[in-house]
Amino acid sequence: MMTMESLVLRNRTCRSFDESAPITREIMTELVDLARRTASGMNKQPLRYRILTERQDLDKMVRNARFGTALKNIKLPPQGGHPTGYIILFTDSEAGSPDSLALKDVGIAAQTILLAATEQGFAGCMLGSFNPETLVADFAIEKRYQPQLVIALGKPAERALLTDPRDGSLAYYRDAAGNHCVPKRALEDVLI
């Protein structure tokens, strides 16, 4: 079994996936089941989830979600490297949770989903770059549910590396070998 440290270090954003090894609806349901049991502000439990694995739904997400917008010269995901599943996280306006708490719940649930996916050999990408109106229309979502985050999932087809910042920049980049490089601040720089 992986330690928490190894899970955290392996859990890197992935934007290129192996479409020949799809993540199943059953596995994604297990991920949501874990997330629903995590901490929730005031225990309001405002999150709702939509699991997408069907081809027509995945195609809708290709049109809607944008990956790696900071990497201007690369089209992500590449042709043939799309996610094989998505989980959309919604907040339920009728759950009675203040937005400030509900959005914290989104982060807790999303990290839980990605850590659990990593443990099973999958990878993912949290996507905040999507059109909420189109997403709600494409999937006939009731008005009370507001999409907050999309998690793309699948078998990773790229390698991610943690690096030291280059010239003080925290911008992620691709190296000459195509690895996804993610600069992280040093421990002494985050302790105050």
PDB file of C-alpha atoms in Angstrom:
ATOM      1  CA  MET A   1       0.000   0.000   0.000  1.00  0.00           C
ATOM      2  CA  MET A   2       1.216   3.509  -0.824  1.00  0.00           C
ATOM      3  CA  THR A   3       2.044   5.924   1.942  1.00  0.00           C
ATOM      4  CA  MET A   4       0.270   9.267   2.053  1.00  0.00           C
ATOM      5  CA  GLU A   5       3.493  10.972   1.000  1.00  0.00           C
ATOM      6  CA  SER A   6       3.889   8.757  -2.071  1.00  0.00           C
ATOM      7  CA  LEU A   7       0.227   9.299  -3.008  1.00  0.00           C
ATOM      8  CA  VAL A   8       0.594  13.071  -2.762  1.00  0.00           C
ATOM      9  CA  LEU A   9       3.827  13.049  -4.777  1.00  0.00           C
ATOM     10  CA  ARG A  10       2.355  10.778  -7.485  1.00  0.00           C
ATOM     11  CA  ASN A  11      -0.916  12.707  -7.694  1.00  0.00           C
ATOM     12  CA  ARG A  12      -0.002  15.198 -10.403  1.00  0.00           C
ATOM     13  CA  THR A  13      -2.293  16.889 -12.879  1.00  0.00           C
ATOM     14  CA  CYS A  14      -2.526  14.821 -16.050  1.00  0.00           C
ATOM     15  CA  ARG A  15      -3.646  16.214 -19.400  1.00  0.00           C
ATOM     16  CA  SER A  16      -2.862  13.280 -21.693  1.00  0.00           C
ATOM     17  CA  PHE A  17      -4.511   9.902 -21.208  1.00  0.00           C
ATOM     18  CA  ASP A  18      -4.309   6.348 -22.552  1.00  0.00           C
ATOM     19  CA  GLU A  19      -7.710   5.872 -24.172  1.00  0.00           C
ATOM     20  CA  SER A  20      -7.109   2.112 -24.563  1.00  0.00           C
ATOM     21  CA  ALA A  21      -7.324   1.644 -20.768  1.00  0.00           C
ATOM     22  CA  PRO A  22     -10.584   3.319 -19.728  1.00  0.00           C
ATOM     23  CA  ILE A  23     -11.576   4.026 -16.164  1.00  0.00           C
ATOM     24  CA  THR A  24     -14.838   2.247 -15.412  1.00  0.00           C
ATOM     25  CA  ARG A  25     -18.066   3.700 -14.098  1.00  0.00           C
ATOM     26  CA  GLU A  26     -17.728   1.327 -11.125  1.00  0.00           C
ATOM     27  CA  ILE A  27     -14.334   2.731 -10.157  1.00  0.00           C
ATOM     28  CA  MET A  28     -15.603   6.282 -10.562  1.00  0.00           C
ATOM     29  CA  THR A  29     -18.610   5.459  -8.379  1.00  0.00           C
ATOM     30  CA  GLU A  30     -16.199   4.199  -5.699  1.00  0.00           C
ATOM     31  CA  LEU A  31     -14.297   7.491  -5.944  1.00  0.00           C
ATOM     32  CA  VAL A  32     -17.499   9.484  -5.421  1.00  0.00           C
ATOM     33  CA  ASP A  33     -18.450   7.191  -2.547  1.00  0.00           C
ATOM     34  CA  LEU A  34     -15.175   8.083  -0.811  1.00  0.00           C
ATOM     35  CA  ALA A  35     -15.639  11.788  -1.509  1.00  0.00           C
ATOM     36  CA  ARG A  36     -19.172  11.871  -0.121  1.00  0.00           C
ATOM     37  CA  ARG A  37     -17.828  10.608   3.214  1.00  0.00           C
ATOM     38  CA  THR A  38     -15.224  13.353   3.663  1.00  0.00           C
ATOM     39  CA  ALA A  39     -15.538  16.392   5.894  1.00  0.00           C
ATOM     40  CA  SER A  40     -18.209  18.957   5.044  1.00  0.00           C
ATOM     41  CA  GLY A  41     -18.609  22.455   6.488  1.00  0.00           C
ATOM     42  CA  MET A  42     -21.415  22.424   9.078  1.00  0.00           C
ATOM     43  CA  ASN A  43     -22.073  18.888   7.736  1.00  0.00           C
ATOM     44  CA  LYS A  44     -24.402  20.441   5.122  1.00  0.00           C
ATOM     45  CA  GLN A  45     -23.124  18.040   2.428  1.00  0.00           C
ATOM     46  CA  PRO A  46     -23.985  20.355  -0.500  1.00  0.00           C
ATOM     47  CA  LEU A  47     -22.096  18.455  -3.185  1.00  0.00           C
ATOM     48  CA  ARG A  48     -23.690  16.446  -5.961  1.00  0.00           C
ATOM     49  CA  TYR A  49     -21.852  14.511  -8.647  1.00  0.00           C
ATOM     50  CA  ARG A  50     -22.396  13.490 -12.261  1.00  0.00           C
ATOM     51  CA  ILE A  51     -20.275  10.622 -13.586  1.00  0.00           C
ATOM     52  CA  LEU A  52     -19.631  10.573 -17.337  1.00  0.00           C
ATOM     53  CA  THR A  53     -18.240   7.550 -19.176  1.00  0.00           C
ATOM     54  CA  GLU A  54     -20.447   7.208 -22.275  1.00  0.00           C
ATOM     55  CA  ARG A  55     -18.877   8.233 -25.595  1.00  0.00           C
ATOM     56  CA  GLN A  56     -21.513  10.881 -26.382  1.00  0.00           C
ATOM     57  CA  ASP A  57     -20.990  12.465 -22.943  1.00  0.00           C
ATOM     58  CA  LEU A  58     -17.209  12.412 -23.299  1.00  0.00           C
ATOM     59  CA  ASP A  59     -17.563  14.124 -26.685  1.00  0.00           C
ATOM     60  CA  LYS A  60     -19.649  16.880 -25.091  1.00  0.00           C
ATOM     61  CA  MET A  61     -16.917  17.444 -22.532  1.00  0.00           C
ATOM     62  CA  VAL A  62     -14.246  17.678 -25.252  1.00  0.00           C
ATOM     63  CA  ARG A  63     -16.187  20.647 -26.632  1.00  0.00           C
ATOM     64  CA  ASN A  64     -16.704  22.203 -23.208  1.00  0.00           C
ATOM     65  CA  ALA A  65     -13.594  21.732 -21.039  1.00  0.00           C
ATOM     66  CA  ARG A  66     -10.254  23.444 -21.615  1.00  0.00           C
ATOM     67  CA  PHE A  67      -6.997  21.861 -20.471  1.00  0.00           C
ATOM     68  CA  GLY A  68      -3.667  23.491 -19.652  1.00  0.00           C
ATOM     69  CA  THR A  69      -4.571  26.972 -20.801  1.00  0.00           C
ATOM     70  CA  ALA A  70      -1.187  28.233 -19.569  1.00  0.00           C
ATOM     71  CA  LEU A  71       0.569  26.011 -22.140  1.00  0.00           C
ATOM     72  CA  LYS A  72      -0.134  28.223 -25.157  1.00  0.00           C
ATOM     73  CA  ASN A  73       1.758  26.230 -27.811  1.00  0.00           C
ATOM     74  CA  ILE A  74       0.333  22.790 -26.992  1.00  0.00           C
ATOM     75  CA  LYS A  75      -3.124  21.384 -27.773  1.00  0.00           C
ATOM     76  CA  LEU A  76      -4.250  19.387 -24.760  1.00  0.00           C
ATOM     77  CA  PRO A  77      -5.355  16.741 -24.511  1.00  0.00           C
ATOM     78  CA  PRO A  78      -3.718  15.504 -27.704  1.00  0.00           C
ATOM     79  CA  GLN A  79      -5.671  13.615 -30.350  1.00  0.00           C
ATOM     80  CA  GLY A  80      -6.149  10.061 -29.032  1.00  0.00           C
ATOM     81  CA  GLY A  81      -5.213  11.135 -25.501  1.00  0.00           C
ATOM     82  CA  HIS A  82      -8.537  12.242 -24.067  1.00  0.00           C
ATOM     83  CA  PRO A  83      -9.872  11.332 -20.613  1.00  0.00           C
ATOM     84  CA  THR A  84     -12.064   8.237 -20.463  1.00  0.00           C
ATOM     85  CA  GLY A  85     -14.229   9.597 -17.676  1.00  0.00           C
ATOM     86  CA  TYR A  86     -15.316  12.797 -15.996  1.00  0.00           C
ATOM     87  CA  ILE A  87     -16.853  13.638 -12.657  1.00  0.00           C
ATOM     88  CA  ILE A  88     -18.660  16.965 -12.467  1.00  0.00           C
ATOM     89  CA  LEU A  89     -18.957  18.435  -8.973  1.00  0.00           C
ATOM     90  CA  PHE A  90     -22.027  20.573  -8.313  1.00  0.00           C
ATOM     91  CA  THR A  91     -23.249  22.503  -5.314  1.00  0.00           C
ATOM     92  CA  ASP A  92     -26.928  22.145  -4.454  1.00  0.00           C
ATOM     93  CA  SER A  93     -28.433  25.570  -3.764  1.00  0.00           C
ATOM     94  CA  GLU A  94     -31.103  23.920  -1.616  1.00  0.00           C
ATOM     95  CA  ALA A  95     -28.607  22.264   0.756  1.00  0.00           C
ATOM     96  CA  GLY A  96     -28.386  25.354   2.951  1.00  0.00           C
ATOM     97  CA  SER A  97     -24.603  25.636   2.837  1.00  0.00           C
ATOM     98  CA  PRO A  98     -22.969  29.069   2.551  1.00  0.00           C
ATOM     99  CA  ASP A  99     -20.909  29.358  -0.644  1.00  0.00           C
ATOM    100  CA  SER A 100     -17.759  29.959   1.402  1.00  0.00           C
ATOM    101  CA  LEU A 101     -18.146  26.520   2.995  1.00  0.00           C
ATOM    102  CA  ALA A 102     -19.477  24.709  -0.075  1.00  0.00           C
ATOM    103  CA  LEU A 103     -16.465  25.723  -2.148  1.00  0.00           C
ATOM    104  CA  LYS A 104     -14.123  24.372   0.513  1.00  0.00           C
ATOM    105  CA  ASP A 105     -16.060  21.105   0.337  1.00  0.00           C
ATOM    106  CA  VAL A 106     -15.431  21.050  -3.431  1.00  0.00           C
ATOM    107  CA  GLY A 107     -11.665  21.183  -2.827  1.00  0.00           C
ATOM    108  CA  ILE A 108     -11.768  18.493  -0.156  1.00  0.00           C
ATOM    109  CA  ALA A 109     -13.849  16.167  -2.353  1.00  0.00           C
ATOM    110  CA  ALA A 110     -11.773  16.783  -5.484  1.00  0.00           C
ATOM    111  CA  GLN A 111      -8.483  16.054  -3.728  1.00  0.00           C
ATOM    112  CA  THR A 112      -9.974  12.900  -2.201  1.00  0.00           C
ATOM    113  CA  ILE A 113     -11.127  11.707  -5.636  1.00  0.00           C
ATOM    114  CA  LEU A 114      -7.719  12.322  -7.193  1.00  0.00           C
ATOM    115  CA  LEU A 115      -5.762  10.679  -4.378  1.00  0.00           C
ATOM    116  CA  ALA A 116      -7.998   7.604  -4.549  1.00  0.00           C
ATOM    117  CA  ALA A 117      -7.685   7.510  -8.356  1.00  0.00           C
ATOM    118  CA  THR A 118      -3.892   7.721  -8.034  1.00  0.00           C
ATOM    119  CA  GLU A 119      -3.923   4.813  -5.597  1.00  0.00           C
ATOM    120  CA  GLN A 120      -5.653   2.731  -8.299  1.00  0.00           C
ATOM    121  CA  GLY A 121      -3.203   3.702 -11.058  1.00  0.00           C
ATOM    122  CA  PHE A 122      -5.295   6.436 -12.657  1.00  0.00           C
ATOM    123  CA  ALA A 123      -4.687  10.164 -12.947  1.00  0.00           C
ATOM    124  CA  GLY A 124      -6.786  13.232 -13.372  1.00  0.00           C
ATOM    125  CA  CYS A 125      -7.064  16.919 -13.960  1.00  0.00           C
ATOM    126  CA  MET A 126      -9.191  19.396 -12.010  1.00  0.00           C
ATOM    127  CA  LEU A 127     -10.783  21.701 -14.544  1.00  0.00           C
ATOM    128  CA  GLY A 128     -12.191  25.065 -13.647  1.00  0.00           C
ATOM    129  CA  SER A 129     -12.080  26.229 -17.252  1.00  0.00           C
ATOM    130  CA  PHE A 130     -15.454  25.241 -18.682  1.00  0.00           C
ATOM    131  CA  ASN A 131     -18.682  26.951 -19.697  1.00  0.00           C
ATOM    132  CA  PRO A 132     -21.194  26.302 -16.895  1.00  0.00           C
ATOM    133  CA  GLU A 133     -24.241  27.272 -18.970  1.00  0.00           C
ATOM    134  CA  THR A 134     -23.287  24.898 -21.789  1.00  0.00           C
ATOM    135  CA  LEU A 135     -22.503  22.126 -19.326  1.00  0.00           C
ATOM    136  CA  VAL A 136     -25.878  22.500 -17.577  1.00  0.00           C
ATOM    137  CA  ALA A 137     -27.679  22.533 -20.947  1.00  0.00           C
ATOM    138  CA  ASP A 138     -25.719  19.600 -22.429  1.00  0.00           C
ATOM    139  CA  PHE A 139     -26.524  17.346 -19.476  1.00  0.00           C
ATOM    140  CA  ALA A 140     -30.029  18.651 -18.637  1.00  0.00           C
ATOM    141  CA  ILE A 141     -29.042  19.623 -15.095  1.00  0.00           C
ATOM    142  CA  GLU A 142     -31.687  21.129 -12.809  1.00  0.00           C
ATOM    143  CA  LYS A 143     -31.260  24.833 -12.059  1.00  0.00           C
ATOM    144  CA  ARG A 144     -30.654  24.224  -8.346  1.00  0.00           C
ATOM    145  CA  TYR A 145     -27.300  22.541  -9.117  1.00  0.00           C
ATOM    146  CA  GLN A 146     -24.361  24.799  -9.977  1.00  0.00           C
ATOM    147  CA  PRO A 147     -21.306  23.200 -11.603  1.00  0.00           C
ATOM    148  CA  GLN A 148     -18.196  24.125  -9.624  1.00  0.00           C
ATOM    149  CA  LEU A 149     -15.462  21.827 -10.913  1.00  0.00           C
ATOM    150  CA  VAL A 150     -14.878  19.106 -13.487  1.00  0.00           C
ATOM    151  CA  ILE A 151     -12.441  16.257 -12.864  1.00  0.00           C
ATOM    152  CA  ALA A 152     -11.096  14.495 -15.957  1.00  0.00           C
ATOM    153  CA  LEU A 153      -9.906  10.932 -15.273  1.00  0.00           C
ATOM    154  CA  GLY A 154      -8.108   8.091 -17.021  1.00  0.00           C
ATOM    155  CA  LYS A 155      -4.866   6.153 -17.297  1.00  0.00           C
ATOM    156  CA  PRO A 156      -1.980   8.615 -17.531  1.00  0.00           C
ATOM    157  CA  ALA A 157      -0.092   8.845 -20.824  1.00  0.00           C
ATOM    158  CA  GLU A 158       2.389  11.462 -19.680  1.00  0.00           C
ATOM    159  CA  ARG A 159       4.934  11.943 -16.955  1.00  0.00           C
ATOM    160  CA  ALA A 160       4.825  14.796 -14.463  1.00  0.00           C
ATOM    161  CA  LEU A 161       7.828  15.996 -12.488  1.00  0.00           C
ATOM    162  CA  LEU A 162       8.093  18.300  -9.500  1.00  0.00           C
ATOM    163  CA  THR A 163      10.846  20.863 -10.045  1.00  0.00           C
ATOM    164  CA  ASP A 164      12.359  23.892  -8.375  1.00  0.00           C
ATOM    165  CA  PRO A 165      11.125  27.235  -9.742  1.00  0.00           C
ATOM    166  CA  ARG A 166      13.141  28.566 -12.690  1.00  0.00           C
ATOM    167  CA  ASP A 167      14.061  32.216 -12.233  1.00  0.00           C
ATOM    168  CA  GLY A 168      11.372  32.486  -9.564  1.00  0.00           C
ATOM    169  CA  SER A 169       8.597  31.411 -11.948  1.00  0.00           C
ATOM    170  CA  LEU A 170       5.902  29.010 -10.758  1.00  0.00           C
ATOM    171  CA  ALA A 171       4.484  28.528 -14.274  1.00  0.00           C
ATOM    172  CA  TYR A 172       4.265  24.872 -15.267  1.00  0.00           C
ATOM    173  CA  TYR A 173       5.882  23.871 -18.550  1.00  0.00           C
ATOM    174  CA  ARG A 174       6.902  20.953 -20.781  1.00  0.00           C
ATOM    175  CA  ASP A 175      10.568  20.023 -20.925  1.00  0.00           C
ATOM    176  CA  ALA A 176      12.428  18.878 -24.059  1.00  0.00           C
ATOM    177  CA  ALA A 177      11.356  15.262 -23.413  1.00  0.00           C
ATOM    178  CA  GLY A 178       7.685  16.270 -23.156  1.00  0.00           C
ATOM    179  CA  ASN A 179       7.472  15.794 -19.395  1.00  0.00           C
ATOM    180  CA  HIS A 180       5.047  18.046 -17.568  1.00  0.00           C
ATOM    181  CA  CYS A 181       7.157  20.049 -15.105  1.00  0.00           C
ATOM    182  CA  VAL A 182       5.523  21.607 -12.054  1.00  0.00           C
ATOM    183  CA  PRO A 183       7.649  24.055 -10.040  1.00  0.00           C
ATOM    184  CA  LYS A 184       7.001  23.971  -6.290  1.00  0.00           C
ATOM    185  CA  ARG A 185       8.098  26.469  -3.676  1.00  0.00           C
ATOM    186  CA  ALA A 186      10.683  25.266  -1.143  1.00  0.00           C
ATOM    187  CA  LEU A 187       9.443  24.356   2.335  1.00  0.00           C
ATOM    188  CA  GLU A 188      11.274  27.301   3.894  1.00  0.00           C
ATOM    189  CA  ASP A 189       9.416  29.631   1.498  1.00  0.00           C
ATOM    190  CA  VAL A 190       5.956  28.542   2.661  1.00  0.00           C
ATOM    191  CA  LEU A 191       6.513  28.515   6.406  1.00  0.00           C
ATOM    192  CA  ILE A 192       5.716  31.879   8.007  1.00  0.00           C
TER     193      ILE A 192
END
